[in-house]
PDB file of C-alpha atoms in Angstrom:
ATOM      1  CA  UNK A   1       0.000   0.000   0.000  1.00 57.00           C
ATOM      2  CA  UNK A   2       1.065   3.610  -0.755  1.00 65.00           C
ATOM      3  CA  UNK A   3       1.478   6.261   1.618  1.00 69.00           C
ATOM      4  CA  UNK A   4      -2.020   7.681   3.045  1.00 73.00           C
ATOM      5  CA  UNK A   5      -2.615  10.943   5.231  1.00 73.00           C
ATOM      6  CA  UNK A   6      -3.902  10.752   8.284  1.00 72.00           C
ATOM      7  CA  UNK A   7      -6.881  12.859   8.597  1.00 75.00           C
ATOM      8  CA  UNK A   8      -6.720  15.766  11.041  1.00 67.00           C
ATOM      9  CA  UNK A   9      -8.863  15.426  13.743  1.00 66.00           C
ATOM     10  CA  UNK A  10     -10.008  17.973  16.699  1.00 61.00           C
ATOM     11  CA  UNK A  11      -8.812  17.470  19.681  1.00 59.00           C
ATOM     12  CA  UNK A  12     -11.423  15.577  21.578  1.00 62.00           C
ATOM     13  CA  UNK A  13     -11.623  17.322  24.953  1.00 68.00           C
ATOM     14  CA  UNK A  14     -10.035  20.879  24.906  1.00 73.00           C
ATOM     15  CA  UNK A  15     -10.183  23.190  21.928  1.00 78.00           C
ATOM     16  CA  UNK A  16     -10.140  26.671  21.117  1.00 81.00           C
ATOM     17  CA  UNK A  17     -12.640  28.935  19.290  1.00 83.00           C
ATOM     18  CA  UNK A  18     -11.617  32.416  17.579  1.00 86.00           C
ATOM     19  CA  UNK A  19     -14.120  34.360  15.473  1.00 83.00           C
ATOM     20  CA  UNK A  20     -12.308  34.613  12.007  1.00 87.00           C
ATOM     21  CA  UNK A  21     -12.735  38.128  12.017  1.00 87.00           C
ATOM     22  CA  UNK A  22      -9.238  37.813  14.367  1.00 87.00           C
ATOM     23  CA  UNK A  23      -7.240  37.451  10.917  1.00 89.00           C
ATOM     24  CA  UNK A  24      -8.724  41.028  10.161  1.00 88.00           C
ATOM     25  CA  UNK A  25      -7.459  42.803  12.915  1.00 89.00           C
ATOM     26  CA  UNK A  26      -3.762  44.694  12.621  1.00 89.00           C
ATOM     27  CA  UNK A  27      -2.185  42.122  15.495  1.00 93.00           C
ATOM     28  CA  UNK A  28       1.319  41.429  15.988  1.00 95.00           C
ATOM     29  CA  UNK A  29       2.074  37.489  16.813  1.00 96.00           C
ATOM     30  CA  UNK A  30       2.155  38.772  20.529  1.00 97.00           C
ATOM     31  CA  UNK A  31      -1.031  40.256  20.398  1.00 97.00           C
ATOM     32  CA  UNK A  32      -2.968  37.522  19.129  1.00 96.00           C
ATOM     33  CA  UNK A  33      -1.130  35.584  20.948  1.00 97.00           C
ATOM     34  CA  UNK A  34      -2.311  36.612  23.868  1.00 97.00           C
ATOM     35  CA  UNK A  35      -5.630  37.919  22.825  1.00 96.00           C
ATOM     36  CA  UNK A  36      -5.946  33.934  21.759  1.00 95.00           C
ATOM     37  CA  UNK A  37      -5.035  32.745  25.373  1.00 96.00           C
ATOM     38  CA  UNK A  38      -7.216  34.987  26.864  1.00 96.00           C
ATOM     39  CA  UNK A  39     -10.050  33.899  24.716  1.00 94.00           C
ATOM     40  CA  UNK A  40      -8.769  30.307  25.692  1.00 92.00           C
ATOM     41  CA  UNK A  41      -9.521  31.069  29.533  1.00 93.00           C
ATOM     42  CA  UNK A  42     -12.378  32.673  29.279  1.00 92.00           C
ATOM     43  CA  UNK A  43     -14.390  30.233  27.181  1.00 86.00           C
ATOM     44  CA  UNK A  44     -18.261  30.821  27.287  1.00 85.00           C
ATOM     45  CA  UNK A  45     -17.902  33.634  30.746  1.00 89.00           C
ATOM     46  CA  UNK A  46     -16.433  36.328  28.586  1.00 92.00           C
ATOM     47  CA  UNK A  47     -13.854  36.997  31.017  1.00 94.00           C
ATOM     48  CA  UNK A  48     -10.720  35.881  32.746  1.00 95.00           C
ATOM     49  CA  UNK A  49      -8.097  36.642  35.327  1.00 94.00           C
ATOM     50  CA  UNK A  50      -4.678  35.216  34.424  1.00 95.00           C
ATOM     51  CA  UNK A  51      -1.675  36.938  36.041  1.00 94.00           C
ATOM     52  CA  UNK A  52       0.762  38.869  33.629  1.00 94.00           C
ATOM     53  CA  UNK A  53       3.242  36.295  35.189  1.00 95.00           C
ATOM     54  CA  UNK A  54       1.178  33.758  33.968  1.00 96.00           C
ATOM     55  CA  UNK A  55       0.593  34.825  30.748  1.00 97.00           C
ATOM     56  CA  UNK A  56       4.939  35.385  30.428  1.00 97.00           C
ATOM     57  CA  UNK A  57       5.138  32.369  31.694  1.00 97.00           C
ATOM     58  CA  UNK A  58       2.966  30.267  29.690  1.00 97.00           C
ATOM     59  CA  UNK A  59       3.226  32.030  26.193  1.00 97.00           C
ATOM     60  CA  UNK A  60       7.197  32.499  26.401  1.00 97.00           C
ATOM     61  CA  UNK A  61       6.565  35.956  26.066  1.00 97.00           C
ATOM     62  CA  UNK A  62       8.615  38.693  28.120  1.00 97.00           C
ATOM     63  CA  UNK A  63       6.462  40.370  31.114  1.00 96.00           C
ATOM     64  CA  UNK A  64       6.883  43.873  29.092  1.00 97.00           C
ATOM     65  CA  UNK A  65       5.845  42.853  26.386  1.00 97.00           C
ATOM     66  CA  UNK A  66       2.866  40.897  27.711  1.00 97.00           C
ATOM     67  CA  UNK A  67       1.704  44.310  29.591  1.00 96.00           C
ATOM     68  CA  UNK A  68       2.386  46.391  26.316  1.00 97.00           C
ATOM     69  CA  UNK A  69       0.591  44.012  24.381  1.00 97.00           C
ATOM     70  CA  UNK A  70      -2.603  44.079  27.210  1.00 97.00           C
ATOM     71  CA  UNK A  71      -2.864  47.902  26.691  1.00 96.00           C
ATOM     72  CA  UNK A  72      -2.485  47.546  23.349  1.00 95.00           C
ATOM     73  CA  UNK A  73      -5.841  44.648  23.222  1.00 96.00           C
ATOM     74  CA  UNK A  74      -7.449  47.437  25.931  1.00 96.00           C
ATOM     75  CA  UNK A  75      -7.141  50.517  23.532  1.00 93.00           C
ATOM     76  CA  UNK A  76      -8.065  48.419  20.232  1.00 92.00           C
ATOM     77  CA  UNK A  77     -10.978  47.548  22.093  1.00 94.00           C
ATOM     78  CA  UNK A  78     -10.463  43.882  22.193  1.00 95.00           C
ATOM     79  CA  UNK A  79     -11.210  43.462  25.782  1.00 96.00           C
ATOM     80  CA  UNK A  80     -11.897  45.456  29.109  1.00 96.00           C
ATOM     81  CA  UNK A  81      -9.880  45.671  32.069  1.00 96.00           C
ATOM     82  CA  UNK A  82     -11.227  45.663  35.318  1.00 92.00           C
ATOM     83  CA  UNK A  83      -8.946  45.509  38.527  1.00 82.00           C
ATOM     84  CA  UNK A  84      -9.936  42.811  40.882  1.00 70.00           C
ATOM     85  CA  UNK A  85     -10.373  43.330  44.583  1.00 67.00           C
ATOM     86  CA  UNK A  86      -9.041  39.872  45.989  1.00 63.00           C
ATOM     87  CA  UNK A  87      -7.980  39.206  49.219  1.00 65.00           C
ATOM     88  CA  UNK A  88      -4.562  38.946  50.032  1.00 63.00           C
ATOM     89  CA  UNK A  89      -1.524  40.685  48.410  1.00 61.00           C
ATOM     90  CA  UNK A  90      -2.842  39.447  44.523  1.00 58.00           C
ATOM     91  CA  UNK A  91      -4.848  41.477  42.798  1.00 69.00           C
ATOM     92  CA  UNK A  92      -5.009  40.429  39.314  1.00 81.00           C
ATOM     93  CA  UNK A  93      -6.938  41.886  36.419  1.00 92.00           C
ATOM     94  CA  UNK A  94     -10.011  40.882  35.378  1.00 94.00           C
ATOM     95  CA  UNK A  95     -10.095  40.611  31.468  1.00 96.00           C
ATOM     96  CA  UNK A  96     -13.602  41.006  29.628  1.00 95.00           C
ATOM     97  CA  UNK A  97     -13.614  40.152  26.181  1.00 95.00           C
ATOM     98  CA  UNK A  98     -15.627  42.798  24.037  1.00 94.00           C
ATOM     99  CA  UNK A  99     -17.667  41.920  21.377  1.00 90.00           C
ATOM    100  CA  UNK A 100     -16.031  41.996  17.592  1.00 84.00           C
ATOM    101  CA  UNK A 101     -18.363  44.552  16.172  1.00 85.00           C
ATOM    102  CA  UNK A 102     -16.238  47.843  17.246  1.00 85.00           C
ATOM    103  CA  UNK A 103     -14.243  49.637  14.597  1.00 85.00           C
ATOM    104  CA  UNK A 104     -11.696  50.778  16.731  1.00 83.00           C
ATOM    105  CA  UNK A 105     -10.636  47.218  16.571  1.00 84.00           C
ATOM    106  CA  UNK A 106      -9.099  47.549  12.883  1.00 83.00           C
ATOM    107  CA  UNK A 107      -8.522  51.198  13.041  1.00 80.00           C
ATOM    108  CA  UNK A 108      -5.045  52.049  11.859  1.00 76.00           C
ATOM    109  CA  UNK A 109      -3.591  53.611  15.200  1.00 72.00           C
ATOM    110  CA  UNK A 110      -0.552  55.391  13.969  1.00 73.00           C
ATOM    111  CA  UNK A 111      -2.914  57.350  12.770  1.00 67.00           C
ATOM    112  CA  UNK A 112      -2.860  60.718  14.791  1.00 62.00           C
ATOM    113  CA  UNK A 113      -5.921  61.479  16.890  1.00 60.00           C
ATOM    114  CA  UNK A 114      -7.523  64.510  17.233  1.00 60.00           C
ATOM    115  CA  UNK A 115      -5.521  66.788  19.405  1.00 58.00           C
ATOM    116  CA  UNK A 116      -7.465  67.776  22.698  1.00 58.00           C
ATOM    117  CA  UNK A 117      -8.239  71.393  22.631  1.00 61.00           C
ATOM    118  CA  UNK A 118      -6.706  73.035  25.237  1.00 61.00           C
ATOM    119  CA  UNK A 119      -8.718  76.210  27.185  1.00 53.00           C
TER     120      UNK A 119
END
């Protein structure tokens, strides 16, 4: 017998769904990256609380990056921040993923915005 593929199948317990639209948005690998894993945590609540730490940790990703590339998801629109009141001396964030309909999400931001008027 020749050679035959093996067909790709999903993984049968844990999987990951992003909206296509993702391939739209003007991401760097870290951003999605991330923006992926927090999707990933989240699944159906919308929202998450992994540590920047975590995040570094998990996605091989440097902690400044991983909090330039949160701001960066934040001001695109991509998801919400909300600090967490916890007890003891952890207080992560709380990340709430926003829905995919906002065009700040593919707006170019070098762009320059309007300049605040000044009185």
């Amino acid at each position: 017998g020749g050679f035959r593929m093996k067909r790709y199948s999903p993984p049968k317990k844990e999987f990951l769904m992003l909206p296509n639209s993702v391939f739209d948005m003007p991401l760097d690998v870290y951003a999605f990256k991330i923006y992926a894993y927090l999707v990933c945590c989240a699944g159906s609540r919308g929202e998450c609380w992994p540590t920047m730490h975590k995040m570094s940790t998990k996605l091989g990703i440097a902690m400044s990056t991983v909090q330039d590339r949160i701001s960066l998801l934040e001001k695109r629109k991509l998801i919400a921040i909300k600090k967490h009141r916890g007890s003891g001396k952890y207080k992560n964030n709380v990340y709430v993923l926003l829905p995919q309909d906002n065009p700040e999400i593919y707006r170019d931001l070098s762009e320059p915005e309007e300049l605040p008027l000044f009185i």
